[in-house]
PDB file of C-alpha atoms (C1' of nucleotides) in Angstrom:
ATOM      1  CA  UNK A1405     -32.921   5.804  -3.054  1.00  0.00           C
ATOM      2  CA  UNK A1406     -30.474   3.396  -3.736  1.00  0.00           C
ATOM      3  CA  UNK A1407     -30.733   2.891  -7.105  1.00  0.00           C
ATOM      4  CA  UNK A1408     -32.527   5.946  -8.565  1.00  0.00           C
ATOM      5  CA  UNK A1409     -34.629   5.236 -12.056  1.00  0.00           C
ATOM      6  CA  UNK A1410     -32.029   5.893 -15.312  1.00  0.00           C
ATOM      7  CA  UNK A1411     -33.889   8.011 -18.206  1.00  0.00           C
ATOM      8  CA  UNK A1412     -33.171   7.151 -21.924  1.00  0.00           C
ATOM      9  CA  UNK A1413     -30.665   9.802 -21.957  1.00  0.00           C
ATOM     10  CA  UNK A1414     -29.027   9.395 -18.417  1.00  0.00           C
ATOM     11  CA  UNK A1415     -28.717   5.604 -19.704  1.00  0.00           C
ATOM     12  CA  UNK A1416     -27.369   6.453 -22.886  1.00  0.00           C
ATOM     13  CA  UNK A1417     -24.737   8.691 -21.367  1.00  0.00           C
ATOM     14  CA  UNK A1418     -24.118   5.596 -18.654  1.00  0.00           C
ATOM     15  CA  UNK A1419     -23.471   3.119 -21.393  1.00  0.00           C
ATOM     16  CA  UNK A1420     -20.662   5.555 -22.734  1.00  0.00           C
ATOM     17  CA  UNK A1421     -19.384   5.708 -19.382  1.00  0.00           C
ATOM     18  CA  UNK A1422     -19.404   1.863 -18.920  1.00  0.00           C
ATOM     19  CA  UNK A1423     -17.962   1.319 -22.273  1.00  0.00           C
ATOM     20  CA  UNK A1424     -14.980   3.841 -21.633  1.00  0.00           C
ATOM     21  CA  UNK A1425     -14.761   3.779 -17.534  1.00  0.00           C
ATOM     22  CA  UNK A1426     -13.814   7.779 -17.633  1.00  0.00           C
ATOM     23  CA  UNK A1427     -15.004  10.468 -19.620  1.00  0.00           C
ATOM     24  CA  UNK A1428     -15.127  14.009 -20.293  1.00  0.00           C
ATOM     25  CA  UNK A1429     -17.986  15.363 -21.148  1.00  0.00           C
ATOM     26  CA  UNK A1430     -17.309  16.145 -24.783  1.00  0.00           C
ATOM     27  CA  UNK A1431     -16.289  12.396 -25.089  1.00  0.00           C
ATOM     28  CA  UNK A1432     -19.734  11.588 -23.758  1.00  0.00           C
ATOM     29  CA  UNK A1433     -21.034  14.000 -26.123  1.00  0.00           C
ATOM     30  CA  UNK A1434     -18.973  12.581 -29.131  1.00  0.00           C
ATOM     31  CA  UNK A1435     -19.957   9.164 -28.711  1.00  0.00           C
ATOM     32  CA  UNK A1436     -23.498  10.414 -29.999  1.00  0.00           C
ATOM     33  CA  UNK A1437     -24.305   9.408 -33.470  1.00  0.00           C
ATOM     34  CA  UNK A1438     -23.404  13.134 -35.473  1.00  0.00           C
ATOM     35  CA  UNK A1439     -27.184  13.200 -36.516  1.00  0.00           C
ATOM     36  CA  UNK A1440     -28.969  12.864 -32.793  1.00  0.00           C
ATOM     37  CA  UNK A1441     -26.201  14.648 -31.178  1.00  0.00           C
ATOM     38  CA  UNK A1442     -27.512  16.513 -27.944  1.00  0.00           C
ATOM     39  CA  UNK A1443     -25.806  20.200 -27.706  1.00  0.00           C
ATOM     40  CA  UNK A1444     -23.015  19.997 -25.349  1.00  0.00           C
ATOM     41  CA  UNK A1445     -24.596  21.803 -22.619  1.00  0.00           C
ATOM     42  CA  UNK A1446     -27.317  19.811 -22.900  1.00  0.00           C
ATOM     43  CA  UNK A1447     -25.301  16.864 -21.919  1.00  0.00           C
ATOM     44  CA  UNK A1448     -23.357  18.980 -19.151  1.00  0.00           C
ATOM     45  CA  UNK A1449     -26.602  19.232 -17.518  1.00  0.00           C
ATOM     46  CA  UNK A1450     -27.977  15.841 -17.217  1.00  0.00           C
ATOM     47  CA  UNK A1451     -24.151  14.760 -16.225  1.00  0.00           C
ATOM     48  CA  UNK A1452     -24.301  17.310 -13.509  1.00  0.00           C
ATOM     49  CA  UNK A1453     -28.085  16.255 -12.525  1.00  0.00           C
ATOM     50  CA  UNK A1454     -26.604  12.073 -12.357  1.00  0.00           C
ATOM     51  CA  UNK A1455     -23.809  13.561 -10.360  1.00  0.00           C
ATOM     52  CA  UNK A1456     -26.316  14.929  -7.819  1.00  0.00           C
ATOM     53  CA  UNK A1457     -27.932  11.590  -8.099  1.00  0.00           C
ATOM     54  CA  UNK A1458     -25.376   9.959  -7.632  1.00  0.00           C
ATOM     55  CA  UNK A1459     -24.708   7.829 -10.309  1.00  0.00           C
ATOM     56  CA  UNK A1460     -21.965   8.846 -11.724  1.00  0.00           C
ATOM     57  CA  UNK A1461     -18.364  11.157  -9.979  1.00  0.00           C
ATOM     58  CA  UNK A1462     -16.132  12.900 -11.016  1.00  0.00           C
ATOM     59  CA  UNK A1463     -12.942  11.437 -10.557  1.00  0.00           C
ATOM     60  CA  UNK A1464     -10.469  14.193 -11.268  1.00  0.00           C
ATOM     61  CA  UNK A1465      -9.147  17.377 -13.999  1.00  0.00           C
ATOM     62  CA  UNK A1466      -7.395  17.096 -16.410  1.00  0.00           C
ATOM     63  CA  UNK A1467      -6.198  20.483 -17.738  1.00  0.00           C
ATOM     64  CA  UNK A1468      -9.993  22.630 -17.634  1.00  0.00           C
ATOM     65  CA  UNK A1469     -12.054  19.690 -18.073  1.00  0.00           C
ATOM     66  CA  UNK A1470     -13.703  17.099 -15.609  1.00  0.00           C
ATOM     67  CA  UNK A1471     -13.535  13.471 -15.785  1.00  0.00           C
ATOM     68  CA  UNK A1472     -16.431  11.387 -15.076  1.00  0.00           C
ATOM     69  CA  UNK A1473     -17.176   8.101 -14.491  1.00  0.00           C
ATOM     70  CA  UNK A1474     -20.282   5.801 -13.395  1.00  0.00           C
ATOM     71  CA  UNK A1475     -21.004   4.913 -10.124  1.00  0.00           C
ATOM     72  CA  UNK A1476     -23.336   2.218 -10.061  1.00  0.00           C
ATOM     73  CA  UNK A1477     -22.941  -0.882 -12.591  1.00  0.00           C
ATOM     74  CA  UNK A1478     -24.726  -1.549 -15.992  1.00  0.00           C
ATOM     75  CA  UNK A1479     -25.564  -4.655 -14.293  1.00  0.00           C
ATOM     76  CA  UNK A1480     -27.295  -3.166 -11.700  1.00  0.00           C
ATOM     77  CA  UNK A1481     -29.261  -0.458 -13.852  1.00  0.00           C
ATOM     78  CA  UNK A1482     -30.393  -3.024 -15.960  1.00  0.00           C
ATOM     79  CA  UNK A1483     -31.934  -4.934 -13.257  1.00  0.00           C
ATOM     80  CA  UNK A1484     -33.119  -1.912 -11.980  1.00  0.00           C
ATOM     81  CA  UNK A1485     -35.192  -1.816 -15.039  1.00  0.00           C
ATOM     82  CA  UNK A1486     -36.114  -4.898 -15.885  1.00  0.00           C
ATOM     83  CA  UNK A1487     -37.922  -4.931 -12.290  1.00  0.00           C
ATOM     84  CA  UNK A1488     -39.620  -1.658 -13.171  1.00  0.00           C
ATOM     85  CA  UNK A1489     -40.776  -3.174 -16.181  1.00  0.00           C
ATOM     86  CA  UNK A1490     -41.902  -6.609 -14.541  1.00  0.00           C
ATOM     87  CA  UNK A1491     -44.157  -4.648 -12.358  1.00  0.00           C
ATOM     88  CA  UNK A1492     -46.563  -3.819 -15.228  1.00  0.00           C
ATOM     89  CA  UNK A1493     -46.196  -8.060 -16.180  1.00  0.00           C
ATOM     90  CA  UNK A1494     -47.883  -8.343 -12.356  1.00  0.00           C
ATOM     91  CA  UNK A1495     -44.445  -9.593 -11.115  1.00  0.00           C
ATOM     92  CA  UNK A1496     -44.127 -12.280 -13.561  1.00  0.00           C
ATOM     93  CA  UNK A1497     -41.234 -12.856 -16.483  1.00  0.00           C
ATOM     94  CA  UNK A1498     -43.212 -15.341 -18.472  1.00  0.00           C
ATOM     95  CA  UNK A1499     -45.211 -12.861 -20.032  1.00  0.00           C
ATOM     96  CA  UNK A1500     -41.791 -11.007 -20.895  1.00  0.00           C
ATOM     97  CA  UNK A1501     -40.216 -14.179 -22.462  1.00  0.00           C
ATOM     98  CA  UNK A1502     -43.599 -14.510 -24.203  1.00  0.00           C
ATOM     99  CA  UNK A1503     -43.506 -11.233 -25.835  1.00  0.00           C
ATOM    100  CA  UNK A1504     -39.601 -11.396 -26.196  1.00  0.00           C
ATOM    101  CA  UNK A1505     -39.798 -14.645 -28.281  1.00  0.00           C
ATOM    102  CA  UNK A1506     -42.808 -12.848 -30.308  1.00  0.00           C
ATOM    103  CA  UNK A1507     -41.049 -10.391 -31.824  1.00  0.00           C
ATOM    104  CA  UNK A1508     -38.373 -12.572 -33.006  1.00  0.00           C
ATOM    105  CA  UNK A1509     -36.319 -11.169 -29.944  1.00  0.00           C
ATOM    106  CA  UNK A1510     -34.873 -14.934 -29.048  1.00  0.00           C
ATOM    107  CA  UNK A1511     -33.779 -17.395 -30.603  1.00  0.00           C
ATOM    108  CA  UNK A1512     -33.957 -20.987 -30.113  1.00  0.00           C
ATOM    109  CA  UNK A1513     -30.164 -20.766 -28.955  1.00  0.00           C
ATOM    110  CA  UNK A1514     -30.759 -18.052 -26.417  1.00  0.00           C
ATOM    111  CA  UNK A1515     -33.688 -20.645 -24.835  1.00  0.00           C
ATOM    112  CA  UNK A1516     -31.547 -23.172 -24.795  1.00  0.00           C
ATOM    113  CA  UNK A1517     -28.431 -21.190 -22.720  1.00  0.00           C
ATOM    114  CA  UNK A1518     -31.119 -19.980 -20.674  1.00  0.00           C
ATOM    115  CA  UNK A1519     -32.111 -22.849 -19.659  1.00  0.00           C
ATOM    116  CA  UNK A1520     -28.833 -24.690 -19.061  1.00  0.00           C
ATOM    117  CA  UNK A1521     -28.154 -21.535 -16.335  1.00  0.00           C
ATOM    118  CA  UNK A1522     -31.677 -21.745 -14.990  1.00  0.00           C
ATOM    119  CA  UNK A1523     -30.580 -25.641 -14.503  1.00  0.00           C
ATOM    120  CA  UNK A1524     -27.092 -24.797 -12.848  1.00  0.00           C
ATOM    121  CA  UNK A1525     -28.697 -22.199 -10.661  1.00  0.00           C
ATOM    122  CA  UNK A1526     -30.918 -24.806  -9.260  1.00  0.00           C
ATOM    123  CA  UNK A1527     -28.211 -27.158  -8.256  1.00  0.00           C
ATOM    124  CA  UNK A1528     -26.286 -24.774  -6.588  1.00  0.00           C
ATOM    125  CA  UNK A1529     -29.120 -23.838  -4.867  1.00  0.00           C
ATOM    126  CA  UNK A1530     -29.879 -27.821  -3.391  1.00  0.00           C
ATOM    127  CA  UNK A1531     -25.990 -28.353  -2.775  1.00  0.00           C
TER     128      UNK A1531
ATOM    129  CA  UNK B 494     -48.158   8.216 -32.561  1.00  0.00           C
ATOM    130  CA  UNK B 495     -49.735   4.799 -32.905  1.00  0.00           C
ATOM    131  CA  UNK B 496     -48.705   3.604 -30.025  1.00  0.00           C
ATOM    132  CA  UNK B 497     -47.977   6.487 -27.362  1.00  0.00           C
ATOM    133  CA  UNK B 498     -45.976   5.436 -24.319  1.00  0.00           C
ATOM    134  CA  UNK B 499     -47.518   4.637 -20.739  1.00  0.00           C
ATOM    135  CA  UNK B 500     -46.563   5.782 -17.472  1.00  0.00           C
ATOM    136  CA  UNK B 501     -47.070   4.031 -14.865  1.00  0.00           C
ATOM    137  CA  UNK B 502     -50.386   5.333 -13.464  1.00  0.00           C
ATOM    138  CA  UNK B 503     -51.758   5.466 -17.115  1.00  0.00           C
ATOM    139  CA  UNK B 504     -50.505   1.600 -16.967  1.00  0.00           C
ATOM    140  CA  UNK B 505     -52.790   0.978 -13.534  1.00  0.00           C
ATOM    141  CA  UNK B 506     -55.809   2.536 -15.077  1.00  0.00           C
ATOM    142  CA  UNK B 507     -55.718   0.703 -18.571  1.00  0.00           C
ATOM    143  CA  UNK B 508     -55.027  -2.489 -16.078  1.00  0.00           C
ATOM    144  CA  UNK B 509     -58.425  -1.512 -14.197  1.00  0.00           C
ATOM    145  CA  UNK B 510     -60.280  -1.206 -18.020  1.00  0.00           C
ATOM    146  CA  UNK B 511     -58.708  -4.385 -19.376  1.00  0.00           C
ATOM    147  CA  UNK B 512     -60.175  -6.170 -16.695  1.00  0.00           C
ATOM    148  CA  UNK B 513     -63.115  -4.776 -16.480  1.00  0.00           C
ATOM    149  CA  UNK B 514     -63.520  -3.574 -19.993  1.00  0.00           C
ATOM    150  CA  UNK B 515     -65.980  -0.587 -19.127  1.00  0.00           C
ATOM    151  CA  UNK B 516     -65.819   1.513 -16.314  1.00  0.00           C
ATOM    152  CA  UNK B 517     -66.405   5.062 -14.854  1.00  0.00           C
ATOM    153  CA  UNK B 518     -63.832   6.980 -13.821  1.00  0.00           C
ATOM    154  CA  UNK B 519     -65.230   6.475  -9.649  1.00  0.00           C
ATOM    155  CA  UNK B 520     -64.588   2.443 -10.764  1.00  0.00           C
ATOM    156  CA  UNK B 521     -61.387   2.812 -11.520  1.00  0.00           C
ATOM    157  CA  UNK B 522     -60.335   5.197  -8.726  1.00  0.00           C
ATOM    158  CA  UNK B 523     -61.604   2.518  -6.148  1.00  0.00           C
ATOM    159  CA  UNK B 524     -59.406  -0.222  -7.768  1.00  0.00           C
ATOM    160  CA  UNK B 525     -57.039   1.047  -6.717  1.00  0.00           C
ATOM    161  CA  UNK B 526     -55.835  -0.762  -3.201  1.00  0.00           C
ATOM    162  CA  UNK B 527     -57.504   2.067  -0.471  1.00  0.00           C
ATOM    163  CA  UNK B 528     -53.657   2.708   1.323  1.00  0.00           C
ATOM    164  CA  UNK B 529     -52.356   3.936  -2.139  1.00  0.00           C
ATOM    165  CA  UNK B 530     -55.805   5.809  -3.871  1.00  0.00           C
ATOM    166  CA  UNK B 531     -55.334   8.562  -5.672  1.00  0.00           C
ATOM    167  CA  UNK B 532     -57.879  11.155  -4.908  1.00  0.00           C
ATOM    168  CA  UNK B 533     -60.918  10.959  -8.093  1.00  0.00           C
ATOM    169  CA  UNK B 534     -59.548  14.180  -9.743  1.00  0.00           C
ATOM    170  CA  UNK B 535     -56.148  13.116 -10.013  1.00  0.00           C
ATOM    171  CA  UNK B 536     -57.858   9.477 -11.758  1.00  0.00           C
ATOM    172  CA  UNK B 537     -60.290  12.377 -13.714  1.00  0.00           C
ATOM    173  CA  UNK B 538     -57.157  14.418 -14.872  1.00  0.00           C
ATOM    174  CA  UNK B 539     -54.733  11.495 -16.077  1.00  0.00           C
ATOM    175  CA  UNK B 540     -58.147   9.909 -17.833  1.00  0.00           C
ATOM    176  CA  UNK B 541     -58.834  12.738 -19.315  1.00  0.00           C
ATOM    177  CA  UNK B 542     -55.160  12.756 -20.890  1.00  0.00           C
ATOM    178  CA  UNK B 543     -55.657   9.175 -21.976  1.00  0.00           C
ATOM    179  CA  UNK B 544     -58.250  10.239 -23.953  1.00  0.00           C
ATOM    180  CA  UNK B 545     -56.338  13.430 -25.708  1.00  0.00           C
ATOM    181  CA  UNK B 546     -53.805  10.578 -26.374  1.00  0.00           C
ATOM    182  CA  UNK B 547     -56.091   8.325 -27.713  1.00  0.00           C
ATOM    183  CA  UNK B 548     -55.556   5.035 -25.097  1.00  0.00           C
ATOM    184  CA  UNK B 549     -59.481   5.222 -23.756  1.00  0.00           C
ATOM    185  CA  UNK B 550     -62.312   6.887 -25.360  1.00  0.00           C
ATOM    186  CA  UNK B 551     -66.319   7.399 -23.360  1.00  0.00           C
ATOM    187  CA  UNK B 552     -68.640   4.739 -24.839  1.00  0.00           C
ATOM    188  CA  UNK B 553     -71.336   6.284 -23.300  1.00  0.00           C
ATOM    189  CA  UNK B 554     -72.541   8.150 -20.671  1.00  0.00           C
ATOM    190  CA  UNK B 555     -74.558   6.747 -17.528  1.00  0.00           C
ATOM    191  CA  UNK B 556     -76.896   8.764 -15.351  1.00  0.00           C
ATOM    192  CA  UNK B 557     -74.731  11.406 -15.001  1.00  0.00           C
ATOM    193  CA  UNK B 558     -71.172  10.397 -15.719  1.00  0.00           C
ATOM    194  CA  UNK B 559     -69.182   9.002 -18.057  1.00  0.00           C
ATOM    195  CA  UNK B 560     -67.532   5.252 -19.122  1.00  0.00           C
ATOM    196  CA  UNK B 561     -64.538   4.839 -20.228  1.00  0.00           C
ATOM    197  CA  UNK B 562     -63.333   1.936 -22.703  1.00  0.00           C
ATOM    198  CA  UNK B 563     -59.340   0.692 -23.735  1.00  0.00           C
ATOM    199  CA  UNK B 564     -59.088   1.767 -26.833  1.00  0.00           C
ATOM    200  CA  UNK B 565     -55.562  -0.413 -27.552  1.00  0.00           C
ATOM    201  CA  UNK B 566     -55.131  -3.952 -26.133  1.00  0.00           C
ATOM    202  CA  UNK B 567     -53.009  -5.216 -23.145  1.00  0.00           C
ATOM    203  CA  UNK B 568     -50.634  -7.141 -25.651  1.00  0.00           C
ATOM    204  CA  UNK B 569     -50.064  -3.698 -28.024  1.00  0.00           C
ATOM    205  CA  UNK B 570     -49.401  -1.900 -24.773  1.00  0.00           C
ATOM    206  CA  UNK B 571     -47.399  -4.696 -22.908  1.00  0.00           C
ATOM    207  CA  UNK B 572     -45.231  -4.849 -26.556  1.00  0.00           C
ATOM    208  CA  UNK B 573     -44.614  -1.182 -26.761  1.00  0.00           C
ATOM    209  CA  UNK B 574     -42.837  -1.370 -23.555  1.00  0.00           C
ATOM    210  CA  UNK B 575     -40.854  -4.141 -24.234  1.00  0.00           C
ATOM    211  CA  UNK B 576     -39.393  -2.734 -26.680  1.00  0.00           C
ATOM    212  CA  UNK B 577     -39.078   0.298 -25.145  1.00  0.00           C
ATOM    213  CA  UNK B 578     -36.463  -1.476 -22.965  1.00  0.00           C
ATOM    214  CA  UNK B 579     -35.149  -3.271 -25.450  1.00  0.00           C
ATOM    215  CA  UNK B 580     -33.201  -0.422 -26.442  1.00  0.00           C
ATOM    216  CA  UNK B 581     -31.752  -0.062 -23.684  1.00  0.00           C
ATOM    217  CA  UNK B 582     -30.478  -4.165 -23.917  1.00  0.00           C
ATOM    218  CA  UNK B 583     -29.304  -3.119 -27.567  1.00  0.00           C
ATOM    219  CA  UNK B 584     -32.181  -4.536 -28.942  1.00  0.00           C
ATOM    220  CA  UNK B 585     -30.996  -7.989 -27.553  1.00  0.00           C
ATOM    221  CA  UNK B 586     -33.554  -9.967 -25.554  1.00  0.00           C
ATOM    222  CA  UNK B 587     -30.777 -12.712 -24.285  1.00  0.00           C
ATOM    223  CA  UNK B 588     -29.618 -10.412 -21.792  1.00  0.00           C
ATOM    224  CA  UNK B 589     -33.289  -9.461 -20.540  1.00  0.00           C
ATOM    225  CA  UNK B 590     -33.925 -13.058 -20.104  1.00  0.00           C
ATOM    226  CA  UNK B 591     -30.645 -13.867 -18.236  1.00  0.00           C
ATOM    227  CA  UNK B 592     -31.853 -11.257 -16.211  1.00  0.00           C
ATOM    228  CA  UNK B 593     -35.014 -12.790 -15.469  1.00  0.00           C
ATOM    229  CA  UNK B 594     -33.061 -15.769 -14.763  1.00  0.00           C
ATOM    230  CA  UNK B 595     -30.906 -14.393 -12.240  1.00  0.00           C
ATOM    231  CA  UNK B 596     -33.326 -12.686 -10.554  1.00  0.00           C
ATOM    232  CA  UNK B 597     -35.761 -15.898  -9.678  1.00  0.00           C
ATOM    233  CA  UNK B 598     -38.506 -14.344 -12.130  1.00  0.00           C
ATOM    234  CA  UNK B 599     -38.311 -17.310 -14.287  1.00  0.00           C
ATOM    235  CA  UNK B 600     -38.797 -21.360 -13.742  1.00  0.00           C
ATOM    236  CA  UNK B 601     -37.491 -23.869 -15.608  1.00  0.00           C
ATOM    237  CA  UNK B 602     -41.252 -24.739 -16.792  1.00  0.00           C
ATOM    238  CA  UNK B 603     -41.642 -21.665 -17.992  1.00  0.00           C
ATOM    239  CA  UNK B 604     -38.525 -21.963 -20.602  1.00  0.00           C
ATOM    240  CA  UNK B 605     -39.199 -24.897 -21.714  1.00  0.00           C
ATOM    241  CA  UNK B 606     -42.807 -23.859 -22.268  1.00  0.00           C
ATOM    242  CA  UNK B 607     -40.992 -21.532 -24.318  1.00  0.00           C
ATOM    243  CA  UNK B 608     -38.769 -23.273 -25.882  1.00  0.00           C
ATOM    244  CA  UNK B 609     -41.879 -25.457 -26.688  1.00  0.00           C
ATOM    245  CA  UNK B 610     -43.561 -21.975 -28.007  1.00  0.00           C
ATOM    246  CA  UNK B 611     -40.256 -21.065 -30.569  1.00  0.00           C
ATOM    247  CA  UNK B 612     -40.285 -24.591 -31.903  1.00  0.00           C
ATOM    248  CA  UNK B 613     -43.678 -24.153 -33.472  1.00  0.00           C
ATOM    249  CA  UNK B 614     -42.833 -20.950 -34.591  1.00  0.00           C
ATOM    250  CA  UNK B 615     -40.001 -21.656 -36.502  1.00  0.00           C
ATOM    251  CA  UNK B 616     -42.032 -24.641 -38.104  1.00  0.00           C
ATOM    252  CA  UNK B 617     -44.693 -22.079 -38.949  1.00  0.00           C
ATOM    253  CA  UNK B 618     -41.973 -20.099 -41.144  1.00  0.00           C
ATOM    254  CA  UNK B 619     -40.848 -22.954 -42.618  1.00  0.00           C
ATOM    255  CA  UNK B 620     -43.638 -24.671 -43.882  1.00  0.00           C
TER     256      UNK B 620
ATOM    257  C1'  DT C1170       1.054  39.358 -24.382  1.00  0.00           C
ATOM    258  C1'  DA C1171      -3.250  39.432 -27.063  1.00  0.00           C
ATOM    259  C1'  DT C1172      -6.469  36.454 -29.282  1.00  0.00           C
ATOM    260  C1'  DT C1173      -8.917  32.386 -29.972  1.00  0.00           C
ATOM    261  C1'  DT C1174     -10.910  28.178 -28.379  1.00  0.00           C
ATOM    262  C1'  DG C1175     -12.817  25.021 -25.137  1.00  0.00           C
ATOM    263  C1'  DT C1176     -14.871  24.329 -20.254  1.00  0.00           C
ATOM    264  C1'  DT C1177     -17.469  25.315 -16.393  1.00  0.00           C
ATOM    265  C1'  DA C1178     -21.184  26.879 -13.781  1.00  0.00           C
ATOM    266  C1'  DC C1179     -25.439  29.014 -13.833  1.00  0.00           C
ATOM    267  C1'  DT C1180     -29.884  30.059 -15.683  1.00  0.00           C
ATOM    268  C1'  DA C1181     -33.978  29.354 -18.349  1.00  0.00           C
ATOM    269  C1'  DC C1182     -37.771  27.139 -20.358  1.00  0.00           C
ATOM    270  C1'  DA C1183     -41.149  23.886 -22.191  1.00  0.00           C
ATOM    271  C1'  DC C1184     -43.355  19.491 -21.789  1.00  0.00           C
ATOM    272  C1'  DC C1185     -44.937  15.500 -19.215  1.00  0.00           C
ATOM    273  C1'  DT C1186     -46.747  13.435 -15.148  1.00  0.00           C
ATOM    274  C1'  DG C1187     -48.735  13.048 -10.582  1.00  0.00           C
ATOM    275  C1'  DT C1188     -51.375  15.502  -7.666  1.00  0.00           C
ATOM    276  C1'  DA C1189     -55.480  17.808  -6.377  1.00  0.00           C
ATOM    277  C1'  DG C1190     -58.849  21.901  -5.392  1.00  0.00           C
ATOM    278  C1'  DG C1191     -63.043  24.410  -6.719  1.00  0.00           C
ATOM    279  C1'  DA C1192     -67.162  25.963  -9.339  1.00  0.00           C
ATOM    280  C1'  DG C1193     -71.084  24.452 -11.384  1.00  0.00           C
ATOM    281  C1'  DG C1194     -74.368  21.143 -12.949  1.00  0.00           C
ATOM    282  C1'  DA C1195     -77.062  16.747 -12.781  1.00  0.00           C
ATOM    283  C1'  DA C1196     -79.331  13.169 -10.212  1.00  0.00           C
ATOM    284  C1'  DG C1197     -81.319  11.216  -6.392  1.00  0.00           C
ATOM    285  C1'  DT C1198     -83.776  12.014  -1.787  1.00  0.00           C
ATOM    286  C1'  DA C1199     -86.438  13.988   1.940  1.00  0.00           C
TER     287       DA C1199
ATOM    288  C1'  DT D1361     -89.309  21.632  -4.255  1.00  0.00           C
ATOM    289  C1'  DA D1362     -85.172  22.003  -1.298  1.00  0.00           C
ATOM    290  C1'  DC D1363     -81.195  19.578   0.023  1.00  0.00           C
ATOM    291  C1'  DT D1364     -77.488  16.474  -0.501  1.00  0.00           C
ATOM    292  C1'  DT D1365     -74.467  13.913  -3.174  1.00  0.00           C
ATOM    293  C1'  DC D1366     -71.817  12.863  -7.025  1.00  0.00           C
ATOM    294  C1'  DC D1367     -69.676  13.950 -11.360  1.00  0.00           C
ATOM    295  C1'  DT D1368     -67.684  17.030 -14.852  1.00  0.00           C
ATOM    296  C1'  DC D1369     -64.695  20.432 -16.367  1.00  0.00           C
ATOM    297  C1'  DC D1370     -61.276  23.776 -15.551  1.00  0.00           C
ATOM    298  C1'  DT D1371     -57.310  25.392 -13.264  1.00  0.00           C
ATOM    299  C1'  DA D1372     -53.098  25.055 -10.738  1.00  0.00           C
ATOM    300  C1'  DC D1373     -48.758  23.517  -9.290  1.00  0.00           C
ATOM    301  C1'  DA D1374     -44.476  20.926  -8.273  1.00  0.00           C
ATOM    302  C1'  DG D1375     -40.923  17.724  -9.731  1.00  0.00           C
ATOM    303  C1'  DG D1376     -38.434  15.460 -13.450  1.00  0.00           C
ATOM    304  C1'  DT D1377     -36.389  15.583 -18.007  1.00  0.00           C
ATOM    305  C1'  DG D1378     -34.691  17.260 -22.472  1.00  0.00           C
ATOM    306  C1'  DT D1379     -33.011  21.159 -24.385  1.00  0.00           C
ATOM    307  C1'  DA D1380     -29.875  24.892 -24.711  1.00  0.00           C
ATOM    308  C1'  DG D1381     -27.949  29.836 -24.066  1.00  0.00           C
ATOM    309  C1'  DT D1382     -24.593  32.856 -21.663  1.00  0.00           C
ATOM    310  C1'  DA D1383     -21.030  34.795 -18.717  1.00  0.00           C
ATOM    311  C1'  DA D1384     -16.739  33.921 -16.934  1.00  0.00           C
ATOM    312  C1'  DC D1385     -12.596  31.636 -16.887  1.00  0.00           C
ATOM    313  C1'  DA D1386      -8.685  28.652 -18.307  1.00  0.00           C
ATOM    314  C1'  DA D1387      -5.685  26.915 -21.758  1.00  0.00           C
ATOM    315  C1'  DA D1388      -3.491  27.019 -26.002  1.00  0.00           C
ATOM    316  C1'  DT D1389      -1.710  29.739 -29.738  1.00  0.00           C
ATOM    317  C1'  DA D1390      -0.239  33.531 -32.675  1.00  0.00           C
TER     318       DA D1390
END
DNA sequence: TATTTGTTACTACACCTGTAGGAGGAAGTA
DNA sequence: TACTTCCTCCTACAGGTGTAGTAACAAATA
């Protein structure tokens, strides 16, 4: 698979990566708030599981520890999601927007952006 | 848990009862399109689960088997998973959206629909 | 050098989910 | 009634994920 599915953890332990570009694991491990902390070896393992995935490498030691960092991009993970998700919307983001703007989730500003990229989209698209 | 999290096949068959609002468990199976059916038990099992969980419950019981009934509504369920991803957007829909964008899932009708759809909204809270 | 501290690599386990088989019972049919 | 069909209920199992312990080793320190 190209893009294999990210779990709550794997992506929490991503979005250190992407915020830091290398890590060890106890940096990973530190960058947990002190009261949800996983144990170190529990973070050790799902690092070593993504490595076999292949979404994240090491990229060299320094002294006895490993240095990791991601190999695919937030960008991409995100998407990755957001199509899982759109699957149970049959395929369609208006539904999403819907529920987005629902729950206070967007504001009038957000819309507005939105829509001035949805509008330069489209002209690069006819030019 | 009020609102328990779906997978994706408990997603399918709540799909199958929200459309149909009642059905037994051989109804649902054969929504399913006939290239991807799960065999009846594996419907049975996951139902069954549903119902431990508290997402479908038997309204009553035909000849000899049973119908099954949503017992939370599309929009809870559809909500729940939002923000499910939210978290992973930290809890910013602007970025889900741009993704939406980006990716085609979005026209320019439906933004301004709800840009239409946050106007009244905020006149709501005001007046 | 001997001791302490931090890492690695391996192992284990429980829970959830998708998957389905099989025994037994109920309902319809010949 | 005897047979066939369909459904229920129970059991099983594999793969993924969160969780973490332990043995062995490396590095730093006394």
């Amino acid at each position: 698979m190209a893009l294999p599915k990210l779990s709550k953890l794997e992506f929490q332990i991503m979005d250190t990566l992407w915020n830091g570009s290398e890590c060890s694991i106890r940096e990973i491990q530190e960058a947990f708030p002190a009261r949800k902390r996983p144990a170190y070896t529990t973070i050790q393992t799902t690092v070593y599981r993504m490595e076999a995935k292949g979404i994240v490498h090491r990229v060299r030691k320094v002294g006895n520890f490993h240095v990791f960092a991601p190999a695919i991009s937030r960008e991409a993970a995100q998407r990755r999601l957001i199509d899982d998700i759109l699957a149970f919307f049959g395929g369609r983001g208006q539904p999403v927007m819907a529920h987005l703007i629902e729950t206070g989730k967007l504001s009038l500003e957000d819309v507005k952006q939105a829509e001035q990229l949805l509008r330069s989209q489209t002209k690069e698209r006819q030019s």
